Amino acid sequence: MTLPEAATRPCDLATLPAEPTTGDLDVAYMRRGAQIAACDGARRLAVETLLAERAMQDAWIKAGARPR
């Protein structure tokens, strides 16, 4: 089982310019919200993949297979 690429890439977070305007703050706030949601989705995908992989290994062992 391969971990999806989205689950392995670092999360990107918006930063503010040196002297931010109110508009910069509004844009960064909205952008960060979307970025955090995307990052959380990727984290969940990684956890689901890991749990599925472990379940497959447990089923394989329960079926009587032996590790090499």
CHARMM-style PDB file with segment names, atoms N, HN, CA, C and O in Angstrom:
ATOM      1  N   MET     1       0.855  -1.166   0.000  1.00  0.00      PROA
ATOM      2  CA  MET     1       0.000   0.000   0.000  1.00  0.00      PROA
ATOM      3  C   MET     1       0.905   1.235   0.000  1.00  0.00      PROA
ATOM      4  O   MET     1       1.874   1.304   0.757  1.00  0.00      PROA
ATOM      5  N   THR     2       0.587   2.186  -0.837  1.00  0.00      PROA
ATOM      6  HN  THR     2      -0.200   2.131  -1.452  1.00  0.00      PROA
ATOM      7  CA  THR     2       1.403   3.386  -0.966  1.00  0.00      PROA
ATOM      8  C   THR     2       0.694   4.579  -0.350  1.00  0.00      PROA
ATOM      9  O   THR     2      -0.494   4.799  -0.585  1.00  0.00      PROA
ATOM     10  N   LEU     3       1.426   5.338   0.435  1.00  0.00      PROA
ATOM     11  HN  LEU     3       2.391   5.159   0.627  1.00  0.00      PROA
ATOM     12  CA  LEU     3       0.882   6.539   1.047  1.00  0.00      PROA
ATOM     13  C   LEU     3       0.646   7.582  -0.036  1.00  0.00      PROA
ATOM     14  O   LEU     3       1.565   7.884  -0.797  1.00  0.00      PROA
ATOM     15  N   PRO     4      -0.560   8.144  -0.129  1.00  0.00      PROA
ATOM     16  CA  PRO     4      -0.844   9.149  -1.155  1.00  0.00      PROA
ATOM     17  C   PRO     4       0.092  10.358  -1.056  1.00  0.00      PROA
ATOM     18  O   PRO     4       0.474  10.766   0.041  1.00  0.00      PROA
ATOM     19  N   GLU     5       0.450  10.912  -2.183  1.00  0.00      PROA
ATOM     20  HN  GLU     5       0.141  10.580  -3.074  1.00  0.00      PROA
ATOM     21  CA  GLU     5       1.379  12.045  -2.234  1.00  0.00      PROA
ATOM     22  C   GLU     5       0.884  13.221  -1.392  1.00  0.00      PROA
ATOM     23  O   GLU     5       1.680  13.899  -0.742  1.00  0.00      PROA
ATOM     24  N   ALA     6      -0.422  13.464  -1.402  1.00  0.00      PROA
ATOM     25  HN  ALA     6      -1.069  12.913  -1.929  1.00  0.00      PROA
ATOM     26  CA  ALA     6      -0.979  14.589  -0.635  1.00  0.00      PROA
ATOM     27  C   ALA     6      -0.700  14.443   0.861  1.00  0.00      PROA
ATOM     28  O   ALA     6      -0.609  15.436   1.584  1.00  0.00      PROA
ATOM     29  N   ALA     7      -0.569  13.211   1.312  1.00  0.00      PROA
ATOM     30  HN  ALA     7      -0.643  12.405   0.725  1.00  0.00      PROA
ATOM     31  CA  ALA     7      -0.334  12.962   2.726  1.00  0.00      PROA
ATOM     32  C   ALA     7       1.125  13.128   3.120  1.00  0.00      PROA
ATOM     33  O   ALA     7       1.441  13.178   4.309  1.00  0.00      PROA
ATOM     34  N   THR     8       2.016  13.214   2.144  1.00  0.00      PROA
ATOM     35  HN  THR     8       1.760  13.173   1.179  1.00  0.00      PROA
ATOM     36  CA  THR     8       3.440  13.307   2.465  1.00  0.00      PROA
ATOM     37  C   THR     8       4.025  14.697   2.258  1.00  0.00      PROA
ATOM     38  O   THR     8       5.131  14.978   2.717  1.00  0.00      PROA
ATOM     39  N   ARG     9       3.297  15.562   1.575  1.00  0.00      PROA
ATOM     40  HN  ARG     9       2.398  15.334   1.202  1.00  0.00      PROA
ATOM     41  CA  ARG     9       3.874  16.887   1.320  1.00  0.00      PROA
ATOM     42  C   ARG     9       3.643  17.810   2.519  1.00  0.00      PROA
ATOM     43  O   ARG     9       2.601  17.721   3.169  1.00  0.00      PROA
ATOM     44  N   PRO    10       4.588  18.685   2.820  1.00  0.00      PROA
ATOM     45  CA  PRO    10       4.435  19.605   3.949  1.00  0.00      PROA
ATOM     46  C   PRO    10       3.277  20.568   3.709  1.00  0.00      PROA
ATOM     47  O   PRO    10       2.961  20.914   2.571  1.00  0.00      PROA
ATOM     48  N   CYS    11       2.661  20.987   4.789  1.00  0.00      PROA
ATOM     49  HN  CYS    11       2.918  20.706   5.713  1.00  0.00      PROA
ATOM     50  CA  CYS    11       1.560  21.942   4.695  1.00  0.00      PROA
ATOM     51  C   CYS    11       2.105  23.346   4.441  1.00  0.00      PROA
ATOM     52  O   CYS    11       3.103  23.763   5.028  1.00  0.00      PROA
ATOM     53  N   ASP    12       1.428  24.052   3.559  1.00  0.00      PROA
ATOM     54  HN  ASP    12       0.617  23.713   3.081  1.00  0.00      PROA
ATOM     55  CA  ASP    12       1.794  25.418   3.222  1.00  0.00      PROA
ATOM     56  C   ASP    12       0.910  26.359   4.032  1.00  0.00      PROA
ATOM     57  O   ASP    12      -0.298  26.144   4.127  1.00  0.00      PROA
ATOM     58  N   LEU    13       1.492  27.385   4.608  1.00  0.00      PROA
ATOM     59  HN  LEU    13       2.474  27.560   4.531  1.00  0.00      PROA
ATOM     60  CA  LEU    13       0.702  28.378   5.333  1.00  0.00      PROA
ATOM     61  C   LEU    13       1.060  29.780   4.852  1.00  0.00      PROA
ATOM     62  O   LEU    13       2.231  30.128   4.700  1.00  0.00      PROA
ATOM     63  N   ALA    14       0.029  30.564   4.621  1.00  0.00      PROA
ATOM     64  HN  ALA    14      -0.923  30.281   4.744  1.00  0.00      PROA
ATOM     65  CA  ALA    14       0.216  31.936   4.149  1.00  0.00      PROA
ATOM     66  C   ALA    14       0.942  32.766   5.207  1.00  0.00      PROA
ATOM     67  O   ALA    14       0.750  32.574   6.408  1.00  0.00      PROA
ATOM     68  N   THR    15       1.766  33.678   4.742  1.00  0.00      PROA
ATOM     69  HN  THR    15       1.921  33.834   3.766  1.00  0.00      PROA
ATOM     70  CA  THR    15       2.455  34.603   5.642  1.00  0.00      PROA
ATOM     71  C   THR    15       2.108  36.030   5.231  1.00  0.00      PROA
ATOM     72  O   THR    15       1.654  36.280   4.115  1.00  0.00      PROA
ATOM     73  N   LEU    16       2.324  36.936   6.135  1.00  0.00      PROA
ATOM     74  HN  LEU    16       2.693  36.733   7.042  1.00  0.00      PROA
ATOM     75  CA  LEU    16       2.030  38.345   5.875  1.00  0.00      PROA
ATOM     76  C   LEU    16       3.271  39.074   5.379  1.00  0.00      PROA
ATOM     77  O   LEU    16       4.392  38.703   5.725  1.00  0.00      PROA
ATOM     78  N   PRO    17       3.073  40.108   4.572  1.00  0.00      PROA
ATOM     79  CA  PRO    17       4.208  40.935   4.172  1.00  0.00      PROA
ATOM     80  C   PRO    17       4.740  41.713   5.379  1.00  0.00      PROA
ATOM     81  O   PRO    17       4.119  41.720   6.441  1.00  0.00      PROA
ATOM     82  N   ALA    18       5.870  42.353   5.213  1.00  0.00      PROA
ATOM     83  HN  ALA    18       6.375  42.347   4.349  1.00  0.00      PROA
ATOM     84  CA  ALA    18       6.509  43.085   6.314  1.00  0.00      PROA
ATOM     85  C   ALA    18       5.589  44.141   6.931  1.00  0.00      PROA
ATOM     86  O   ALA    18       5.545  44.287   8.152  1.00  0.00      PROA
ATOM     87  N   GLU    19       4.869  44.862   6.107  1.00  0.00      PROA
ATOM     88  HN  GLU    19       4.905  44.743   5.115  1.00  0.00      PROA
ATOM     89  CA  GLU    19       3.941  45.883   6.613  1.00  0.00      PROA
ATOM     90  C   GLU    19       2.546  45.603   6.059  1.00  0.00      PROA
ATOM     91  O   GLU    19       2.136  46.212   5.071  1.00  0.00      PROA
ATOM     92  N   PRO    20       1.818  44.684   6.694  1.00  0.00      PROA
ATOM     93  CA  PRO    20       0.534  44.260   6.149  1.00  0.00      PROA
ATOM     94  C   PRO    20      -0.558  45.334   6.262  1.00  0.00      PROA
ATOM     95  O   PRO    20      -0.600  46.128   7.202  1.00  0.00      PROA
ATOM     96  N   THR    21      -1.423  45.314   5.269  1.00  0.00      PROA
ATOM     97  HN  THR    21      -1.390  44.669   4.506  1.00  0.00      PROA
ATOM     98  CA  THR    21      -2.608  46.180   5.298  1.00  0.00      PROA
ATOM     99  C   THR    21      -3.770  45.354   5.840  1.00  0.00      PROA
ATOM    100  O   THR    21      -3.640  44.147   6.044  1.00  0.00      PROA
ATOM    101  N   THR    22      -4.882  45.996   6.068  1.00  0.00      PROA
ATOM    102  HN  THR    22      -4.988  46.976   5.902  1.00  0.00      PROA
ATOM    103  CA  THR    22      -6.070  45.276   6.512  1.00  0.00      PROA
ATOM    104  C   THR    22      -6.468  44.238   5.464  1.00  0.00      PROA
ATOM    105  O   THR    22      -6.891  43.133   5.804  1.00  0.00      PROA
ATOM    106  N   GLY    23      -6.330  44.599   4.195  1.00  0.00      PROA
ATOM    107  HN  GLY    23      -5.986  45.497   3.919  1.00  0.00      PROA
ATOM    108  CA  GLY    23      -6.626  43.655   3.113  1.00  0.00      PROA
ATOM    109  C   GLY    23      -5.719  42.445   3.157  1.00  0.00      PROA
ATOM    110  O   GLY    23      -6.168  41.318   2.946  1.00  0.00      PROA
ATOM    111  N   ASP    24      -4.433  42.671   3.432  1.00  0.00      PROA
ATOM    112  HN  ASP    24      -4.068  43.586   3.603  1.00  0.00      PROA
ATOM    113  CA  ASP    24      -3.485  41.555   3.551  1.00  0.00      PROA
ATOM    114  C   ASP    24      -3.901  40.614   4.680  1.00  0.00      PROA
ATOM    115  O   ASP    24      -3.824  39.393   4.543  1.00  0.00      PROA
ATOM    116  N   LEU    25      -4.341  41.194   5.795  1.00  0.00      PROA
ATOM    117  HN  LEU    25      -4.403  42.186   5.906  1.00  0.00      PROA
ATOM    118  CA  LEU    25      -4.778  40.383   6.935  1.00  0.00      PROA
ATOM    119  C   LEU    25      -6.010  39.564   6.576  1.00  0.00      PROA
ATOM    120  O   LEU    25      -6.095  38.384   6.916  1.00  0.00      PROA
ATOM    121  N   ASP    26      -6.970  40.188   5.886  1.00  0.00      PROA
ATOM    122  HN  ASP    26      -6.901  41.147   5.609  1.00  0.00      PROA
ATOM    123  CA  ASP    26      -8.183  39.476   5.489  1.00  0.00      PROA
ATOM    124  C   ASP    26      -7.860  38.317   4.553  1.00  0.00      PROA
ATOM    125  O   ASP    26      -8.362  37.207   4.731  1.00  0.00      PROA
ATOM    126  N   VAL    27      -7.016  38.582   3.553  1.00  0.00      PROA
ATOM    127  HN  VAL    27      -6.608  39.483   3.409  1.00  0.00      PROA
ATOM    128  CA  VAL    27      -6.651  37.548   2.587  1.00  0.00      PROA
ATOM    129  C   VAL    27      -5.900  36.411   3.277  1.00  0.00      PROA
ATOM    130  O   VAL    27      -6.188  35.239   3.031  1.00  0.00      PROA
ATOM    131  N   ALA    28      -4.955  36.744   4.123  1.00  0.00      PROA
ATOM    132  HN  ALA    28      -4.721  37.696   4.322  1.00  0.00      PROA
ATOM    133  CA  ALA    28      -4.166  35.716   4.817  1.00  0.00      PROA
ATOM    134  C   ALA    28      -5.058  34.877   5.733  1.00  0.00      PROA
ATOM    135  O   ALA    28      -4.876  33.664   5.833  1.00  0.00      PROA
ATOM    136  N   TYR    29      -6.017  35.516   6.398  1.00  0.00      PROA
ATOM    137  HN  TYR    29      -6.165  36.502   6.316  1.00  0.00      PROA
ATOM    138  CA  TYR    29      -6.933  34.797   7.290  1.00  0.00      PROA
ATOM    139  C   TYR    29      -7.738  33.764   6.502  1.00  0.00      PROA
ATOM    140  O   TYR    29      -7.846  32.609   6.913  1.00  0.00      PROA
ATOM    141  N   MET    30      -8.296  34.182   5.378  1.00  0.00      PROA
ATOM    142  HN  MET    30      -8.208  35.121   5.045  1.00  0.00      PROA
ATOM    143  CA  MET    30      -9.100  33.270   4.560  1.00  0.00      PROA
ATOM    144  C   MET    30      -8.219  32.177   3.940  1.00  0.00      PROA
ATOM    145  O   MET    30      -8.599  31.006   3.911  1.00  0.00      PROA
ATOM    146  N   ARG    31      -7.057  32.566   3.453  1.00  0.00      PROA
ATOM    147  HN  ARG    31      -6.748  33.517   3.477  1.00  0.00      PROA
ATOM    148  CA  ARG    31      -6.152  31.603   2.811  1.00  0.00      PROA
ATOM    149  C   ARG    31      -5.665  30.570   3.817  1.00  0.00      PROA
ATOM    150  O   ARG    31      -5.612  29.379   3.512  1.00  0.00      PROA
ATOM    151  N   ARG    32      -5.310  31.020   5.012  1.00  0.00      PROA
ATOM    152  HN  ARG    32      -5.353  31.988   5.260  1.00  0.00      PROA
ATOM    153  CA  ARG    32      -4.846  30.070   6.035  1.00  0.00      PROA
ATOM    154  C   ARG    32      -5.932  29.091   6.427  1.00  0.00      PROA
ATOM    155  O   ARG    32      -5.660  27.913   6.661  1.00  0.00      PROA
ATOM    156  N   GLY    33      -7.169  29.577   6.499  1.00  0.00      PROA
ATOM    157  HN  GLY    33      -7.390  30.534   6.309  1.00  0.00      PROA
ATOM    158  CA  GLY    33      -8.278  28.672   6.818  1.00  0.00      PROA
ATOM    159  C   GLY    33      -8.377  27.546   5.797  1.00  0.00      PROA
ATOM    160  O   GLY    33      -8.523  26.378   6.159  1.00  0.00      PROA
ATOM    161  N   ALA    34      -8.297  27.905   4.521  1.00  0.00      PROA
ATOM    162  HN  ALA    34      -8.179  28.853   4.227  1.00  0.00      PROA
ATOM    163  CA  ALA    34      -8.345  26.891   3.458  1.00  0.00      PROA
ATOM    164  C   ALA    34      -7.127  25.967   3.532  1.00  0.00      PROA
ATOM    165  O   ALA    34      -7.250  24.758   3.334  1.00  0.00      PROA
ATOM    166  N   GLN    35      -5.965  26.530   3.816  1.00  0.00      PROA
ATOM    167  HN  GLN    35      -5.865  27.512   3.978  1.00  0.00      PROA
ATOM    168  CA  GLN    35      -4.749  25.717   3.899  1.00  0.00      PROA
ATOM    169  C   GLN    35      -4.800  24.752   5.075  1.00  0.00      PROA
ATOM    170  O   GLN    35      -4.364  23.607   4.959  1.00  0.00      PROA
ATOM    171  N   ILE    36      -5.324  25.204   6.198  1.00  0.00      PROA
ATOM    172  HN  ILE    36      -5.677  26.134   6.293  1.00  0.00      PROA
ATOM    173  CA  ILE    36      -5.446  24.326   7.371  1.00  0.00      PROA
ATOM    174  C   ILE    36      -6.421  23.193   7.082  1.00  0.00      PROA
ATOM    175  O   ILE    36      -6.168  22.049   7.461  1.00  0.00      PROA
ATOM    176  N   ALA    37      -7.534  23.496   6.413  1.00  0.00      PROA
ATOM    177  HN  ALA    37      -7.739  24.425   6.105  1.00  0.00      PROA
ATOM    178  CA  ALA    37      -8.496  22.452   6.052  1.00  0.00      PROA
ATOM    179  C   ALA    37      -7.856  21.427   5.117  1.00  0.00      PROA
ATOM    180  O   ALA    37      -8.061  20.225   5.282  1.00  0.00      PROA
ATOM    181  N   ALA    38      -7.084  21.895   4.141  1.00  0.00      PROA
ATOM    182  HN  ALA    38      -6.917  22.872   4.008  1.00  0.00      PROA
ATOM    183  CA  ALA    38      -6.399  20.979   3.214  1.00  0.00      PROA
ATOM    184  C   ALA    38      -5.367  20.132   3.951  1.00  0.00      PROA
ATOM    185  O   ALA    38      -5.244  18.937   3.685  1.00  0.00      PROA
ATOM    186  N   CYS    39      -4.637  20.733   4.860  1.00  0.00      PROA
ATOM    187  HN  CYS    39      -4.737  21.704   5.076  1.00  0.00      PROA
ATOM    188  CA  CYS    39      -3.618  20.016   5.620  1.00  0.00      PROA
ATOM    189  C   CYS    39      -4.274  18.950   6.513  1.00  0.00      PROA
ATOM    190  O   CYS    39      -3.762  17.836   6.632  1.00  0.00      PROA
ATOM    191  N   ASP    40      -5.391  19.294   7.128  1.00  0.00      PROA
ATOM    192  HN  ASP    40      -5.806  20.198   7.031  1.00  0.00      PROA
ATOM    193  CA  ASP    40      -6.095  18.335   7.962  1.00  0.00      PROA
ATOM    194  C   ASP    40      -6.612  17.166   7.120  1.00  0.00      PROA
ATOM    195  O   ASP    40      -6.577  16.015   7.555  1.00  0.00      PROA
ATOM    196  N   GLY    41      -7.087  17.472   5.920  1.00  0.00      PROA
ATOM    197  HN  GLY    41      -7.115  18.407   5.567  1.00  0.00      PROA
ATOM    198  CA  GLY    41      -7.533  16.406   5.025  1.00  0.00      PROA
ATOM    199  C   GLY    41      -6.398  15.467   4.661  1.00  0.00      PROA
ATOM    200  O   GLY    41      -6.582  14.250   4.631  1.00  0.00      PROA
ATOM    201  N   ALA    42      -5.225  16.024   4.384  1.00  0.00      PROA
ATOM    202  HN  ALA    42      -5.076  17.013   4.408  1.00  0.00      PROA
ATOM    203  CA  ALA    42      -4.058  15.203   4.063  1.00  0.00      PROA
ATOM    204  C   ALA    42      -3.643  14.361   5.262  1.00  0.00      PROA
ATOM    205  O   ALA    42      -3.265  13.200   5.105  1.00  0.00      PROA
ATOM    206  N   ARG    43      -3.710  14.936   6.450  1.00  0.00      PROA
ATOM    207  HN  ARG    43      -4.017  15.880   6.577  1.00  0.00      PROA
ATOM    208  CA  ARG    43      -3.375  14.186   7.656  1.00  0.00      PROA
ATOM    209  C   ARG    43      -4.339  13.028   7.847  1.00  0.00      PROA
ATOM    210  O   ARG    43      -3.924  11.915   8.170  1.00  0.00      PROA
ATOM    211  N   ARG    44      -5.619  13.288   7.650  1.00  0.00      PROA
ATOM    212  HN  ARG    44      -5.956  14.192   7.387  1.00  0.00      PROA
ATOM    213  CA  ARG    44      -6.611  12.217   7.774  1.00  0.00      PROA
ATOM    214  C   ARG    44      -6.374  11.119   6.751  1.00  0.00      PROA
ATOM    215  O   ARG    44      -6.515   9.937   7.062  1.00  0.00      PROA
ATOM    216  N   LEU    45      -6.016  11.501   5.536  1.00  0.00      PROA
ATOM    217  HN  LEU    45      -5.901  12.462   5.283  1.00  0.00      PROA
ATOM    218  CA  LEU    45      -5.719  10.531   4.487  1.00  0.00      PROA
ATOM    219  C   LEU    45      -4.540   9.649   4.887  1.00  0.00      PROA
ATOM    220  O   LEU    45      -4.560   8.440   4.656  1.00  0.00      PROA
ATOM    221  N   ALA    46      -3.525  10.244   5.480  1.00  0.00      PROA
ATOM    222  HN  ALA    46      -3.508  11.226   5.668  1.00  0.00      PROA
ATOM    223  CA  ALA    46      -2.366   9.473   5.929  1.00  0.00      PROA
ATOM    224  C   ALA    46      -2.753   8.488   7.029  1.00  0.00      PROA
ATOM    225  O   ALA    46      -2.313   7.339   7.017  1.00  0.00      PROA
ATOM    226  N   VAL    47      -3.569   8.931   7.972  1.00  0.00      PROA
ATOM    227  HN  VAL    47      -3.926   9.864   7.982  1.00  0.00      PROA
ATOM    228  CA  VAL    47      -4.000   8.060   9.063  1.00  0.00      PROA
ATOM    229  C   VAL    47      -4.864   6.924   8.529  1.00  0.00      PROA
ATOM    230  O   VAL    47      -4.690   5.774   8.931  1.00  0.00      PROA
ATOM    231  N   GLU    48      -5.798   7.236   7.622  1.00  0.00      PROA
ATOM    232  HN  GLU    48      -5.940   8.170   7.295  1.00  0.00      PROA
ATOM    233  CA  GLU    48      -6.652   6.199   7.050  1.00  0.00      PROA
ATOM    234  C   GLU    48      -5.825   5.174   6.277  1.00  0.00      PROA
ATOM    235  O   GLU    48      -6.101   3.976   6.345  1.00  0.00      PROA
ATOM    236  N   THR    49      -4.828   5.630   5.554  1.00  0.00      PROA
ATOM    237  HN  THR    49      -4.604   6.603   5.498  1.00  0.00      PROA
ATOM    238  CA  THR    49      -3.958   4.724   4.810  1.00  0.00      PROA
ATOM    239  C   THR    49      -3.194   3.814   5.761  1.00  0.00      PROA
ATOM    240  O   THR    49      -3.099   2.609   5.531  1.00  0.00      PROA
ATOM    241  N   LEU    50      -2.654   4.387   6.826  1.00  0.00      PROA
ATOM    242  HN  LEU    50      -2.731   5.366   7.014  1.00  0.00      PROA
ATOM    243  CA  LEU    50      -1.913   3.595   7.808  1.00  0.00      PROA
ATOM    244  C   LEU    50      -2.820   2.550   8.460  1.00  0.00      PROA
ATOM    245  O   LEU    50      -2.426   1.393   8.609  1.00  0.00      PROA
ATOM    246  N   LEU    51      -4.025   2.951   8.848  1.00  0.00      PROA
ATOM    247  HN  LEU    51      -4.345   3.891   8.727  1.00  0.00      PROA
ATOM    248  CA  LEU    51      -4.947   2.006   9.477  1.00  0.00      PROA
ATOM    249  C   LEU    51      -5.349   0.892   8.512  1.00  0.00      PROA
ATOM    250  O   LEU    51      -5.461  -0.265   8.916  1.00  0.00      PROA
ATOM    251  N   ALA    52      -5.565   1.230   7.248  1.00  0.00      PROA
ATOM    252  HN  ALA    52      -5.473   2.170   6.920  1.00  0.00      PROA
ATOM    253  CA  ALA    52      -5.910   0.213   6.251  1.00  0.00      PROA
ATOM    254  C   ALA    52      -4.743  -0.759   6.055  1.00  0.00      PROA
ATOM    255  O   ALA    52      -4.943  -1.968   5.938  1.00  0.00      PROA
ATOM    256  N   GLU    53      -3.529  -0.218   6.022  1.00  0.00      PROA
ATOM    257  HN  GLU    53      -3.366   0.764   6.117  1.00  0.00      PROA
ATOM    258  CA  GLU    53      -2.356  -1.072   5.865  1.00  0.00      PROA
ATOM    259  C   GLU    53      -2.217  -2.024   7.052  1.00  0.00      PROA
ATOM    260  O   GLU    53      -1.932  -3.208   6.873  1.00  0.00      PROA
ATOM    261  N   ARG    54      -2.416  -1.515   8.240  1.00  0.00      PROA
ATOM    262  HN  ARG    54      -2.648  -0.553   8.385  1.00  0.00      PROA
ATOM    263  CA  ARG    54      -2.320  -2.376   9.433  1.00  0.00      PROA
ATOM    264  C   ARG    54      -3.418  -3.433   9.434  1.00  0.00      PROA
ATOM    265  O   ARG    54      -3.170  -4.573   9.825  1.00  0.00      PROA
ATOM    266  N   ALA    55      -4.622  -3.078   9.005  1.00  0.00      PROA
ATOM    267  HN  ALA    55      -4.823  -2.152   8.687  1.00  0.00      PROA
ATOM    268  CA  ALA    55      -5.709  -4.051   8.944  1.00  0.00      PROA
ATOM    269  C   ALA    55      -5.378  -5.153   7.942  1.00  0.00      PROA
ATOM    270  O   ALA    55      -5.656  -6.326   8.194  1.00  0.00      PROA
ATOM    271  N   MET    56      -4.790  -4.787   6.816  1.00  0.00      PROA
ATOM    272  HN  MET    56      -4.564  -3.835   6.611  1.00  0.00      PROA
ATOM    273  CA  MET    56      -4.385  -5.793   5.828  1.00  0.00      PROA
ATOM    274  C   MET    56      -3.312  -6.711   6.408  1.00  0.00      PROA
ATOM    275  O   MET    56      -3.352  -7.923   6.192  1.00  0.00      PROA
ATOM    276  N   GLN    57      -2.356  -6.147   7.140  1.00  0.00      PROA
ATOM    277  HN  GLN    57      -2.324  -5.163   7.315  1.00  0.00      PROA
ATOM    278  CA  GLN    57      -1.314  -6.968   7.749  1.00  0.00      PROA
ATOM    279  C   GLN    57      -1.907  -7.913   8.794  1.00  0.00      PROA
ATOM    280  O   GLN    57      -1.536  -9.085   8.857  1.00  0.00      PROA
ATOM    281  N   ASP    58      -2.830  -7.402   9.615  1.00  0.00      PROA
ATOM    282  HN  ASP    58      -3.132  -6.450   9.564  1.00  0.00      PROA
ATOM    283  CA  ASP    58      -3.467  -8.244  10.626  1.00  0.00      PROA
ATOM    284  C   ASP    58      -4.249  -9.388   9.982  1.00  0.00      PROA
ATOM    285  O   ASP    58      -4.201 -10.520  10.463  1.00  0.00      PROA
ATOM    286  N   ALA    59      -4.966  -9.099   8.898  1.00  0.00      PROA
ATOM    287  HN  ALA    59      -5.005  -8.179   8.507  1.00  0.00      PROA
ATOM    288  CA  ALA    59      -5.726 -10.135   8.193  1.00  0.00      PROA
ATOM    289  C   ALA    59      -4.781 -11.167   7.587  1.00  0.00      PROA
ATOM    290  O   ALA    59      -5.067 -12.365   7.604  1.00  0.00      PROA
ATOM    291  N   TRP    60      -3.670 -10.707   7.061  1.00  0.00      PROA
ATOM    292  HN  TRP    60      -3.437  -9.735   7.048  1.00  0.00      PROA
ATOM    293  CA  TRP    60      -2.675 -11.597   6.455  1.00  0.00      PROA
ATOM    294  C   TRP    60      -2.107 -12.536   7.511  1.00  0.00      PROA
ATOM    295  O   TRP    60      -1.964 -13.736   7.275  1.00  0.00      PROA
ATOM    296  N   ILE    61      -1.784 -11.980   8.679  1.00  0.00      PROA
ATOM    297  HN  ILE    61      -1.900 -11.006   8.871  1.00  0.00      PROA
ATOM    298  CA  ILE    61      -1.228 -12.792   9.777  1.00  0.00      PROA
ATOM    299  C   ILE    61      -2.279 -13.760  10.302  1.00  0.00      PROA
ATOM    300  O   ILE    61      -1.979 -14.925  10.564  1.00  0.00      PROA
ATOM    301  N   LYS    62      -3.512 -13.280  10.457  1.00  0.00      PROA
ATOM    302  HN  LYS    62      -3.755 -12.333  10.245  1.00  0.00      PROA
ATOM    303  CA  LYS    62      -4.594 -14.122  10.963  1.00  0.00      PROA
ATOM    304  C   LYS    62      -4.879 -15.285  10.009  1.00  0.00      PROA
ATOM    305  O   LYS    62      -5.289 -16.362  10.441  1.00  0.00      PROA
ATOM    306  N   ALA    63      -4.662 -15.062   8.726  1.00  0.00      PROA
ATOM    307  HN  ALA    63      -4.329 -14.187   8.375  1.00  0.00      PROA
ATOM    308  CA  ALA    63      -4.879 -16.111   7.722  1.00  0.00      PROA
ATOM    309  C   ALA    63      -3.796 -17.171   7.756  1.00  0.00      PROA
ATOM    310  O   ALA    63      -3.886 -18.179   7.054  1.00  0.00      PROA
ATOM    311  N   GLY    64      -2.777 -16.951   8.561  1.00  0.00      PROA
ATOM    312  HN  GLY    64      -2.704 -16.133   9.131  1.00  0.00      PROA
ATOM    313  CA  GLY    64      -1.733 -17.948   8.718  1.00  0.00      PROA
ATOM    314  C   GLY    64      -0.463 -17.673   7.950  1.00  0.00      PROA
ATOM    315  O   GLY    64       0.448 -18.501   7.937  1.00  0.00      PROA
ATOM    316  N   ALA    65      -0.389 -16.539   7.320  1.00  0.00      PROA
ATOM    317  HN  ALA    65      -1.128 -15.866   7.331  1.00  0.00      PROA
ATOM    318  CA  ALA    65       0.837 -16.195   6.596  1.00  0.00      PROA
ATOM    319  C   ALA    65       1.919 -15.875   7.608  1.00  0.00      PROA
ATOM    320  O   ALA    65       1.638 -15.439   8.724  1.00  0.00      PROA
ATOM    321  N   ARG    66       3.148 -16.094   7.208  1.00  0.00      PROA
ATOM    322  HN  ARG    66       3.377 -16.448   6.301  1.00  0.00      PROA
ATOM    323  CA  ARG    66       4.269 -15.797   8.089  1.00  0.00      PROA
ATOM    324  C   ARG    66       5.148 -14.743   7.456  1.00  0.00      PROA
ATOM    325  O   ARG    66       5.420 -14.796   6.256  1.00  0.00      PROA
ATOM    326  N   PRO    67       5.604 -13.764   8.269  1.00  0.00      PROA
ATOM    327  CA  PRO    67       6.513 -12.743   7.729  1.00  0.00      PROA
ATOM    328  C   PRO    67       7.775 -13.385   7.206  1.00  0.00      PROA
ATOM    329  O   PRO    67       8.205 -14.423   7.710  1.00  0.00      PROA
ATOM    330  N   ARG    68       8.368 -12.779   6.206  1.00  0.00      PROA
ATOM    331  HN  ARG    68       8.018 -11.936   5.797  1.00  0.00      PROA
ATOM    332  CA  ARG    68       9.631 -13.287   5.630  1.00  0.00      PROA
ATOM    333  C   ARG    68      10.811 -12.800   6.403  1.00  0.00      PROA
ATOM    334  OT1 ARG    68      11.948 -13.126   6.064  1.00  0.00      PROA
TER     335      ARG     68
END
